PDB file of C-alpha atoms in Angstrom:
ATOM      1  CA  VAL Y   1     -40.475 235.684-180.846  1.00 65.00           C
ATOM      2  CA  SER Y   2     -41.482 237.030-177.312  1.00 87.00           C
ATOM      3  CA  GLY Y   3     -44.344 235.312-175.384  1.00 92.00           C
ATOM      4  CA  ARG Y   4     -46.568 235.338-172.180  1.00 96.00           C
ATOM      5  CA  LEU Y   5     -46.318 232.378-170.243  1.00 97.00           C
ATOM      6  CA  TYR Y   6     -49.878 231.398-168.179  1.00 97.00           C
ATOM      7  CA  MET Y   7     -49.219 228.554-165.335  1.00 98.00           C
ATOM      8  CA  MET Y   8     -52.831 227.116-164.531  1.00 97.00           C
ATOM      9  CA  GLU Y   9     -54.207 224.185-162.471  1.00 96.00           C
ATOM     10  CA  HIS Y  10     -57.510 222.608-162.827  1.00 95.00           C
ATOM     11  CA  GLU Y  11     -59.238 222.510-159.691  1.00 94.00           C
ATOM     12  CA  ARG Y  12     -61.326 219.228-159.711  1.00 93.00           C
ATOM     13  CA  SER Y  13     -58.803 217.236-161.037  1.00 94.00           C
ATOM     14  CA  GLY Y  14     -55.262 218.612-160.306  1.00 94.00           C
ATOM     15  CA  ALA Y  15     -54.171 218.743-163.735  1.00 96.00           C
ATOM     16  CA  THR Y  16     -51.827 221.458-164.784  1.00 97.00           C
ATOM     17  CA  LEU Y  17     -51.310 223.540-167.635  1.00 98.00           C
ATOM     18  CA  ALA Y  18     -48.252 225.943-169.142  1.00 98.00           C
ATOM     19  CA  PHE Y  19     -50.034 227.837-171.880  1.00 98.00           C
ATOM     20  CA  LEU Y  20     -47.179 230.047-173.520  1.00 97.00           C
ATOM     21  CA  GLU Y  21     -49.215 232.539-175.683  1.00 97.00           C
ATOM     22  CA  ARG Y  22     -47.151 233.749-178.715  1.00 96.00           C
ATOM     23  CA  ASP Y  23     -47.518 235.145-181.995  1.00 95.00           C
ATOM     24  CA  ASP Y  24     -46.880 232.172-183.953  1.00 95.00           C
ATOM     25  CA  ASP Y  25     -49.667 230.442-186.053  1.00 95.00           C
ATOM     26  CA  ASN Y  26     -48.019 227.046-185.451  1.00 97.00           C
ATOM     27  CA  LYS Y  27     -50.149 225.724-182.563  1.00 97.00           C
ATOM     28  CA  THR Y  28     -48.770 223.283-180.571  1.00 98.00           C
ATOM     29  CA  PHE Y  29     -50.528 220.783-177.683  1.00 98.00           C
ATOM     30  CA  ALA Y  30     -48.840 218.007-175.742  1.00 98.00           C
ATOM     31  CA  ILE Y  31     -50.043 216.102-172.768  1.00 98.00           C
ATOM     32  CA  SER Y  32     -47.205 214.176-170.697  1.00 98.00           C
ATOM     33  CA  PHE Y  33     -47.679 211.935-167.571  1.00 98.00           C
ATOM     34  CA  THR Y  34     -44.790 211.071-165.047  1.00 98.00           C
ATOM     35  CA  THR Y  35     -44.163 207.450-165.715  1.00 98.00           C
ATOM     36  CA  PRO Y  36     -41.316 206.513-163.543  1.00 97.00           C
ATOM     37  CA  PRO Y  37     -40.534 202.566-164.469  1.00 97.00           C
ATOM     38  CA  ALA Y  38     -40.044 200.188-161.612  1.00 96.00           C
ATOM     39  CA  ASP Y  39     -38.507 197.267-163.874  1.00 96.00           C
ATOM     40  CA  ASP Y  40     -37.131 196.723-167.174  1.00 97.00           C
ATOM     41  CA  THR Y  41     -40.688 195.183-168.740  1.00 98.00           C
ATOM     42  CA  GLY Y  42     -41.235 198.518-171.022  1.00 98.00           C
ATOM     43  CA  VAL Y  43     -44.533 198.964-169.554  1.00 98.00           C
ATOM     44  CA  PHE Y  44     -44.884 202.521-170.288  1.00 98.00           C
ATOM     45  CA  HIS Y  45     -43.279 202.004-173.617  1.00 98.00           C
ATOM     46  CA  ILE Y  46     -45.944 199.467-174.273  1.00 98.00           C
ATOM     47  CA  ILE Y  47     -48.668 201.889-172.931  1.00 98.00           C
ATOM     48  CA  GLU Y  48     -47.731 204.545-175.102  1.00 97.00           C
ATOM     49  CA  HIS Y  49     -47.979 202.597-178.402  1.00 96.00           C
ATOM     50  CA  SER Y  50     -51.291 200.960-177.171  1.00 97.00           C
ATOM     51  CA  VAL Y  51     -53.207 204.282-176.311  1.00 96.00           C
ATOM     52  CA  LEU Y  52     -52.815 205.035-180.015  1.00 93.00           C
ATOM     53  CA  CYS Y  53     -54.805 201.766-180.827  1.00 94.00           C
ATOM     54  CA  GLY Y  54     -58.194 203.263-180.882  1.00 93.00           C
ATOM     55  CA  SER Y  55     -60.502 204.962-177.831  1.00 95.00           C
ATOM     56  CA  ARG Y  56     -63.905 205.327-176.681  1.00 94.00           C
ATOM     57  CA  LYS Y  57     -64.750 208.296-179.270  1.00 93.00           C
ATOM     58  CA  PHE Y  58     -62.487 207.098-181.994  1.00 90.00           C
ATOM     59  CA  PRO Y  59     -62.989 203.378-182.226  1.00 86.00           C
ATOM     60  CA  VAL Y  60     -60.871 202.684-185.461  1.00 83.00           C
ATOM     61  CA  LYS Y  61     -57.939 200.332-185.000  1.00 81.00           C
ATOM     62  CA  GLU Y  62     -55.264 203.012-185.629  1.00 79.00           C
ATOM     63  CA  PRO Y  63     -56.411 206.416-185.229  1.00 75.00           C
ATOM     64  CA  PHE Y  64     -52.563 207.519-185.363  1.00 72.00           C
ATOM     65  CA  VAL Y  65     -51.890 206.049-188.997  1.00 77.00           C
ATOM     66  CA  GLU Y  66     -55.464 207.683-190.094  1.00 78.00           C
ATOM     67  CA  LEU Y  67     -54.154 211.044-188.768  1.00 76.00           C
ATOM     68  CA  LEU Y  68     -50.789 210.947-190.717  1.00 74.00           C
ATOM     69  CA  LYS Y  69     -52.888 210.184-193.825  1.00 80.00           C
ATOM     70  CA  GLY Y  70     -55.558 213.067-193.379  1.00 78.00           C
ATOM     71  CA  SER Y  71     -54.295 215.467-190.882  1.00 86.00           C
ATOM     72  CA  LEU Y  72     -52.827 218.783-191.618  1.00 91.00           C
ATOM     73  CA  ASN Y  73     -50.594 218.417-188.596  1.00 91.00           C
ATOM     74  CA  THR Y  74     -47.046 219.831-188.892  1.00 95.00           C
ATOM     75  CA  PHE Y  75     -46.241 217.395-186.068  1.00 94.00           C
ATOM     76  CA  LEU Y  76     -47.549 214.377-184.672  1.00 93.00           C
ATOM     77  CA  ASN Y  77     -45.744 211.691-182.614  1.00 93.00           C
ATOM     78  CA  ALA Y  78     -45.715 210.176-178.949  1.00 96.00           C
ATOM     79  CA  MET Y  79     -42.239 209.582-176.730  1.00 97.00           C
ATOM     80  CA  THR Y  80     -41.614 207.788-173.685  1.00 97.00           C
ATOM     81  CA  TYR Y  81     -38.458 208.972-171.986  1.00 97.00           C
ATOM     82  CA  GLU Y  82     -36.681 207.664-168.779  1.00 95.00           C
ATOM     83  CA  ASP Y  83     -39.171 209.083-166.182  1.00 97.00           C
ATOM     84  CA  ARG Y  84     -42.279 210.372-168.257  1.00 98.00           C
ATOM     85  CA  THR Y  85     -44.405 209.700-171.397  1.00 98.00           C
ATOM     86  CA  VAL Y  86     -45.377 212.771-173.764  1.00 98.00           C
ATOM     87  CA  TYR Y  87     -48.103 212.859-176.498  1.00 97.00           C
ATOM     88  CA  PRO Y  88     -47.280 216.307-178.552  1.00 97.00           C
ATOM     89  CA  VAL Y  89     -49.179 217.445-181.638  1.00 96.00           C
ATOM     90  CA  SER Y  90     -49.277 220.831-183.995  1.00 96.00           C
ATOM     91  CA  SER Y  91     -51.079 222.068-186.588  1.00 96.00           C
ATOM     92  CA  ARG Y  92     -51.439 225.731-188.441  1.00 97.00           C
ATOM     93  CA  CYS Y  93     -54.934 224.912-188.925  1.00 96.00           C
ATOM     94  CA  GLU Y  94     -57.267 225.443-185.867  1.00 95.00           C
ATOM     95  CA  ARG Y  95     -59.911 223.040-186.699  1.00 94.00           C
ATOM     96  CA  ASP Y  96     -57.500 220.274-187.537  1.00 94.00           C
ATOM     97  CA  PHE Y  97     -55.611 221.604-184.003  1.00 96.00           C
ATOM     98  CA  PHE Y  98     -58.688 220.982-181.608  1.00 96.00           C
ATOM     99  CA  ASN Y  99     -59.207 217.637-183.398  1.00 93.00           C
ATOM    100  CA  LEU Y 100     -56.056 216.633-183.059  1.00 93.00           C
ATOM    101  CA  MET Y 101     -56.226 217.557-179.120  1.00 95.00           C
ATOM    102  CA  ASP Y 102     -59.361 215.531-178.986  1.00 94.00           C
ATOM    103  CA  VAL Y 103     -57.964 212.725-180.570  1.00 93.00           C
ATOM    104  CA  TYR Y 104     -55.226 212.444-178.044  1.00 95.00           C
ATOM    105  CA  LEU Y 105     -57.012 213.462-175.156  1.00 96.00           C
ATOM    106  CA  ASP Y 106     -59.341 210.403-175.578  1.00 96.00           C
ATOM    107  CA  ALA Y 107     -56.627 208.366-176.304  1.00 95.00           C
ATOM    108  CA  VAL Y 108     -54.736 208.787-173.409  1.00 97.00           C
ATOM    109  CA  PHE Y 109     -57.805 208.643-170.802  1.00 97.00           C
ATOM    110  CA  ALA Y 110     -60.303 206.442-172.521  1.00 97.00           C
ATOM    111  CA  PRO Y 111     -58.008 203.876-174.419  1.00 97.00           C
ATOM    112  CA  ASN Y 112     -59.498 200.680-175.940  1.00 96.00           C
ATOM    113  CA  LEU Y 113     -56.738 198.908-174.280  1.00 96.00           C
ATOM    114  CA  LEU Y 114     -58.553 198.676-171.149  1.00 96.00           C
ATOM    115  CA  ARG Y 115     -61.320 196.549-172.718  1.00 95.00           C
ATOM    116  CA  ASN Y 116     -59.142 194.664-175.451  1.00 96.00           C
ATOM    117  CA  PRO Y 117     -56.129 192.513-174.194  1.00 97.00           C
ATOM    118  CA  ASN Y 118     -55.490 191.987-178.282  1.00 96.00           C
ATOM    119  CA  ILE Y 119     -54.028 195.570-178.126  1.00 97.00           C
ATOM    120  CA  PHE Y 120     -51.372 194.366-175.222  1.00 98.00           C
ATOM    121  CA  LYS Y 121     -50.782 191.257-176.998  1.00 97.00           C
ATOM    122  CA  GLN Y 122     -50.127 193.022-180.477  1.00 96.00           C
ATOM    123  CA  GLU Y 123     -48.141 196.076-178.977  1.00 97.00           C
ATOM    124  CA  GLY Y 124     -46.528 194.206-176.122  1.00 97.00           C
ATOM    125  CA  TRP Y 125     -45.527 190.528-176.616  1.00 97.00           C
ATOM    126  CA  ARG Y 126     -47.215 187.228-177.209  1.00 97.00           C
ATOM    127  CA  TYR Y 127     -46.259 183.901-178.160  1.00 96.00           C
ATOM    128  CA  GLU Y 128     -46.036 183.507-181.952  1.00 94.00           C
ATOM    129  CA  LEU Y 129     -46.483 179.937-183.386  1.00 90.00           C
ATOM    130  CA  ARG Y 130     -44.510 179.085-186.543  1.00 84.00           C
ATOM    131  CA  GLU Y 131     -45.094 175.859-188.435  1.00 85.00           C
ATOM    132  CA  GLY Y 132     -42.125 173.172-187.306  1.00 86.00           C
ATOM    133  CA  GLN Y 133     -40.796 175.472-184.762  1.00 88.00           C
ATOM    134  CA  ASP Y 134     -41.078 176.028-181.238  1.00 90.00           C
ATOM    135  CA  PRO Y 135     -43.276 179.293-180.285  1.00 92.00           C
ATOM    136  CA  VAL Y 136     -41.130 182.410-179.802  1.00 94.00           C
ATOM    137  CA  TYR Y 137     -41.891 185.662-178.308  1.00 96.00           C
ATOM    138  CA  SER Y 138     -43.390 188.498-180.686  1.00 96.00           C
ATOM    139  CA  GLY Y 139     -44.889 191.797-180.431  1.00 97.00           C
ATOM    140  CA  VAL Y 140     -44.534 195.456-181.755  1.00 97.00           C
ATOM    141  CA  VAL Y 141     -42.218 196.790-178.668  1.00 98.00           C
ATOM    142  CA  PHE Y 142     -40.715 193.452-178.125  1.00 98.00           C
ATOM    143  CA  ASN Y 143     -39.464 193.628-181.787  1.00 97.00           C
ATOM    144  CA  GLU Y 144     -38.578 197.339-181.450  1.00 97.00           C
ATOM    145  CA  MET Y 145     -36.325 196.568-178.742  1.00 97.00           C
ATOM    146  CA  LYS Y 146     -34.729 193.507-179.602  1.00 96.00           C
ATOM    147  CA  GLY Y 147     -33.472 195.493-182.529  1.00 95.00           C
ATOM    148  CA  ALA Y 148     -32.367 198.251-180.140  1.00 94.00           C
ATOM    149  CA  TYR Y 149     -30.170 195.601-178.247  1.00 94.00           C
ATOM    150  CA  ALA Y 150     -28.529 194.319-181.113  1.00 94.00           C
ATOM    151  CA  SER Y 151     -26.645 197.675-180.760  1.00 91.00           C
ATOM    152  CA  CYS Y 152     -23.491 197.496-178.254  1.00 93.00           C
ATOM    153  CA  GLU Y 153     -23.991 201.071-177.585  1.00 92.00           C
ATOM    154  CA  SER Y 154     -27.657 200.123-176.111  1.00 90.00           C
ATOM    155  CA  VAL Y 155     -25.974 197.472-174.159  1.00 93.00           C
ATOM    156  CA  LEU Y 156     -23.293 199.332-172.686  1.00 95.00           C
ATOM    157  CA  GLU Y 157     -25.650 202.236-172.019  1.00 92.00           C
ATOM    158  CA  HIS Y 158     -28.101 200.072-170.149  1.00 92.00           C
ATOM    159  CA  ALA Y 159     -25.255 198.209-167.979  1.00 94.00           C
ATOM    160  CA  MET Y 160     -23.871 202.128-167.138  1.00 95.00           C
ATOM    161  CA  SER Y 161     -27.231 203.351-166.132  1.00 93.00           C
ATOM    162  CA  LYS Y 162     -27.679 200.105-163.467  1.00 93.00           C
ATOM    163  CA  LEU Y 163     -24.296 200.878-162.092  1.00 95.00           C
ATOM    164  CA  LEU Y 164     -24.820 204.804-162.015  1.00 95.00           C
ATOM    165  CA  PHE Y 165     -28.562 205.043-160.527  1.00 95.00           C
ATOM    166  CA  PRO Y 166     -28.959 201.453-158.867  1.00 93.00           C
ATOM    167  CA  ASP Y 167     -31.525 203.099-156.324  1.00 93.00           C
ATOM    168  CA  ASN Y 168     -33.987 204.886-158.713  1.00 94.00           C
ATOM    169  CA  CYS Y 169     -35.952 204.717-162.153  1.00 94.00           C
ATOM    170  CA  TYR Y 170     -33.177 205.693-164.115  1.00 95.00           C
ATOM    171  CA  SER Y 171     -31.319 202.173-163.559  1.00 95.00           C
ATOM    172  CA  ALA Y 172     -34.716 200.651-165.613  1.00 95.00           C
ATOM    173  CA  GLU Y 173     -34.870 200.095-169.182  1.00 95.00           C
ATOM    174  CA  SER Y 174     -37.987 202.426-169.547  1.00 96.00           C
ATOM    175  CA  GLY Y 175     -38.322 201.250-173.315  1.00 96.00           C
ATOM    176  CA  GLY Y 176     -38.272 197.319-172.270  1.00 97.00           C
ATOM    177  CA  HIS Y 177     -35.546 194.983-172.021  1.00 96.00           C
ATOM    178  CA  PRO Y 178     -36.422 192.093-174.212  1.00 96.00           C
ATOM    179  CA  GLU Y 179     -35.169 189.650-171.841  1.00 96.00           C
ATOM    180  CA  HIS Y 180     -37.733 191.080-169.322  1.00 97.00           C
ATOM    181  CA  ILE Y 181     -40.685 192.685-171.447  1.00 98.00           C
ATOM    182  CA  PRO Y 182     -42.346 188.995-171.409  1.00 98.00           C
ATOM    183  CA  ASP Y 183     -42.361 189.312-167.574  1.00 98.00           C
ATOM    184  CA  LEU Y 184     -44.808 192.126-167.756  1.00 98.00           C
ATOM    185  CA  THR Y 185     -48.668 190.626-167.488  1.00 98.00           C
ATOM    186  CA  TYR Y 186     -51.835 192.099-168.625  1.00 97.00           C
ATOM    187  CA  GLU Y 187     -53.177 193.141-165.484  1.00 97.00           C
ATOM    188  CA  GLN Y 188     -49.796 194.801-164.334  1.00 98.00           C
ATOM    189  CA  PHE Y 189     -50.280 196.546-167.620  1.00 98.00           C
ATOM    190  CA  ILE Y 190     -53.484 197.922-166.858  1.00 98.00           C
ATOM    191  CA  ALA Y 191     -52.916 198.627-163.389  1.00 98.00           C
ATOM    192  CA  ASN Y 192     -50.014 201.025-164.531  1.00 98.00           C
ATOM    193  CA  HIS Y 193     -52.171 202.903-166.967  1.00 98.00           C
ATOM    194  CA  GLN Y 194     -55.132 203.313-164.182  1.00 97.00           C
ATOM    195  CA  LYS Y 195     -52.218 204.646-161.740  1.00 97.00           C
ATOM    196  CA  TYR Y 196     -50.057 207.272-163.973  1.00 98.00           C
ATOM    197  CA  TYR Y 197     -52.954 208.213-166.880  1.00 98.00           C
ATOM    198  CA  HIS Y 198     -54.709 210.422-164.652  1.00 96.00           C
ATOM    199  CA  PRO Y 199     -54.860 214.356-164.995  1.00 96.00           C
ATOM    200  CA  SER Y 200     -53.629 214.754-161.532  1.00 96.00           C
ATOM    201  CA  ASN Y 201     -50.462 213.236-162.930  1.00 97.00           C
ATOM    202  CA  SER Y 202     -50.464 214.985-166.120  1.00 97.00           C
ATOM    203  CA  ARG Y 203     -48.774 218.232-167.450  1.00 97.00           C
ATOM    204  CA  ILE Y 204     -50.571 219.839-170.315  1.00 98.00           C
ATOM    205  CA  ILE Y 205     -48.834 222.494-172.663  1.00 98.00           C
ATOM    206  CA  LEU Y 206     -50.262 224.816-175.540  1.00 98.00           C
ATOM    207  CA  CYS Y 207     -48.184 227.207-177.446  1.00 98.00           C
ATOM    208  CA  GLY Y 208     -48.597 229.887-180.094  1.00 97.00           C
ATOM    209  CA  SER Y 209     -51.597 231.698-181.151  1.00 96.00           C
ATOM    210  CA  VAL Y 210     -54.353 229.314-179.366  1.00 97.00           C
ATOM    211  CA  ASP Y 211     -57.895 230.191-178.974  1.00 96.00           C
ATOM    212  CA  ILE Y 212     -57.375 229.646-175.154  1.00 97.00           C
ATOM    213  CA  GLU Y 213     -61.270 229.850-174.119  1.00 96.00           C
ATOM    214  CA  ALA Y 214     -61.957 227.279-176.807  1.00 96.00           C
ATOM    215  CA  ALA Y 215     -59.096 225.091-175.565  1.00 97.00           C
ATOM    216  CA  LEU Y 216     -59.845 225.363-171.987  1.00 96.00           C
ATOM    217  CA  ALA Y 217     -63.546 224.471-172.403  1.00 94.00           C
ATOM    218  CA  ARG Y 218     -62.468 221.168-174.443  1.00 92.00           C
ATOM    219  CA  LEU Y 219     -59.793 220.203-171.853  1.00 93.00           C
ATOM    220  CA  ASP Y 220     -62.373 220.810-169.037  1.00 90.00           C
TER     221      ASP Y 220
END
């Protein structure tokens, strides 16, 4: 399907937007941030999980889970790549689409993680006490990456990246290495969110038969 591409910049904040106007009722929105990791703590992977644990306008524990239950979305996810983090959604229902935009924008710019350290402990890492045993590390991302590094392929891929890219962000494990995730402090976690989750560091995408005036008003 053919379309027309518009590139825009928000003068006050420096945010950039690409709008691909095309005849497609499956409307898509995504906001992404450049997030180059400096180490193997997986800070941006933990932030990705944590921003979806409630925000200023949507203070429920897990808005993401609630959206999966009640939204008419055709796609809803968040992904951490080697150098960026992306939050995409899509829906054929305009009202649902704009609601998804609101939830995701508030999540990335005004998350509860800034005020609630327990979100970091839940999604990142914490000490867990088990009766009759020594304390162990736990946490959503810690356990996820512990499982990932049970694979020989993951260990080999990480070692190859260290050798191939010794002097840039691609040598780091953006998802977090289980050995180094517990090195991350809550203060470092907050500092990385405040540094990188800013409109000037964002790239926004709209695609499909979107009411662009209404979308731009909400983004502004």
